[in-house]
CSV table of C-alpha atoms in Angstrom, one decimal:
chain,number,residue,atom,x,y,z
A,718,UNK,CA,-13.2,-37.2,-33.2
A,719,UNK,CA,-15.3,-37.1,-30.1
A,720,UNK,CA,-17.4,-34.0,-29.8
A,721,UNK,CA,-19.5,-32.6,-26.9
A,722,UNK,CA,-22.3,-30.1,-27.0
A,723,UNK,CA,-22.2,-26.9,-25.3
A,724,UNK,CA,-24.2,-23.5,-25.1
A,725,UNK,CA,-22.0,-20.7,-25.9
A,726,UNK,CA,-23.7,-17.2,-25.9
A,727,UNK,CA,-27.0,-18.9,-26.3
A,728,UNK,CA,-25.8,-20.9,-29.2
A,729,UNK,CA,-25.7,-24.6,-28.9
A,730,UNK,CA,-22.5,-25.8,-30.5
A,731,UNK,CA,-20.7,-29.1,-30.9
A,732,UNK,CA,-17.2,-29.1,-30.0
A,733,UNK,CA,-14.2,-31.4,-29.5
A,734,UNK,CA,-14.2,-33.0,-26.5
A,735,UNK,CA,-11.4,-32.7,-23.6
A,736,UNK,CA,-11.0,-29.0,-24.7
A,737,UNK,CA,-9.6,-26.8,-21.7
A,738,UNK,CA,-11.2,-23.0,-21.7
A,739,UNK,CA,-7.9,-22.0,-23.2
A,740,UNK,CA,-8.2,-24.2,-26.3
A,741,UNK,CA,-12.2,-23.3,-26.6
A,742,UNK,CA,-11.1,-20.0,-26.8
A,743,UNK,CA,-8.7,-20.7,-29.6
A,744,UNK,CA,-10.8,-23.0,-31.4
A,745,UNK,CA,-13.6,-19.9,-31.3
A,746,UNK,CA,-11.0,-17.4,-32.9
A,747,UNK,CA,-10.7,-15.2,-29.7
A,748,UNK,CA,-7.3,-14.0,-29.6
A,749,UNK,CA,-7.7,-10.7,-27.7
A,750,UNK,CA,-8.0,-10.7,-24.1
A,751,UNK,CA,-10.5,-7.9,-23.8
A,752,UNK,CA,-13.5,-10.2,-22.5
A,753,UNK,CA,-14.4,-12.4,-19.2
A,754,UNK,CA,-15.7,-15.8,-19.3
A,755,UNK,CA,-18.5,-17.3,-17.1
A,756,UNK,CA,-19.2,-21.2,-17.3
A,757,UNK,CA,-22.7,-22.1,-15.5
A,758,UNK,CA,-23.1,-18.6,-14.2
A,759,UNK,CA,-19.6,-18.4,-12.5
A,760,UNK,CA,-16.8,-16.3,-13.8
A,761,UNK,CA,-13.6,-18.3,-14.5
A,762,UNK,CA,-10.4,-16.3,-13.3
A,763,UNK,CA,-8.2,-15.7,-16.5
A,764,UNK,CA,-5.4,-17.7,-14.5
A,765,UNK,CA,-7.7,-20.6,-14.3
A,766,UNK,CA,-8.6,-20.8,-18.1
A,767,UNK,CA,-5.8,-23.4,-18.9
A,768,UNK,CA,-6.9,-25.5,-16.2
A,769,UNK,CA,-10.7,-25.4,-16.4
A,770,UNK,CA,-11.9,-28.2,-18.6
A,771,UNK,CA,-15.1,-27.7,-20.6
A,772,UNK,CA,-17.7,-30.5,-19.9
A,773,UNK,CA,-20.8,-31.3,-22.1
A,774,UNK,CA,-24.0,-29.2,-21.4
A,775,UNK,CA,-22.0,-26.5,-20.2
A,776,UNK,CA,-23.3,-23.0,-20.4
A,777,UNK,CA,-20.6,-20.7,-21.4
A,778,UNK,CA,-21.0,-16.8,-21.5
A,779,UNK,CA,-18.0,-14.9,-23.2
A,780,UNK,CA,-18.7,-11.1,-22.3
A,781,UNK,CA,-16.6,-8.1,-23.7
A,782,UNK,CA,-16.7,-4.9,-21.5
A,783,UNK,CA,-19.2,-2.2,-22.9
A,784,UNK,CA,-18.4,1.7,-23.4
A,785,UNK,CA,-20.4,4.4,-22.4
A,786,UNK,CA,-22.2,5.3,-19.6
């Protein structure tokens, strides 16, 4: 299996190549929809997760909303 290296929430990870963003989130164990994702500082609309391919050296931020004031 070919792998690529990406940065996820400031942590370098090796992941299988040719993953869509949806596949990556499943691979990482994200099953809820209470988060947003940015790749290289650009937020990706949830409707585009399946069509967005993760590339080597991408910087991916997975952020959950915070409660409080």
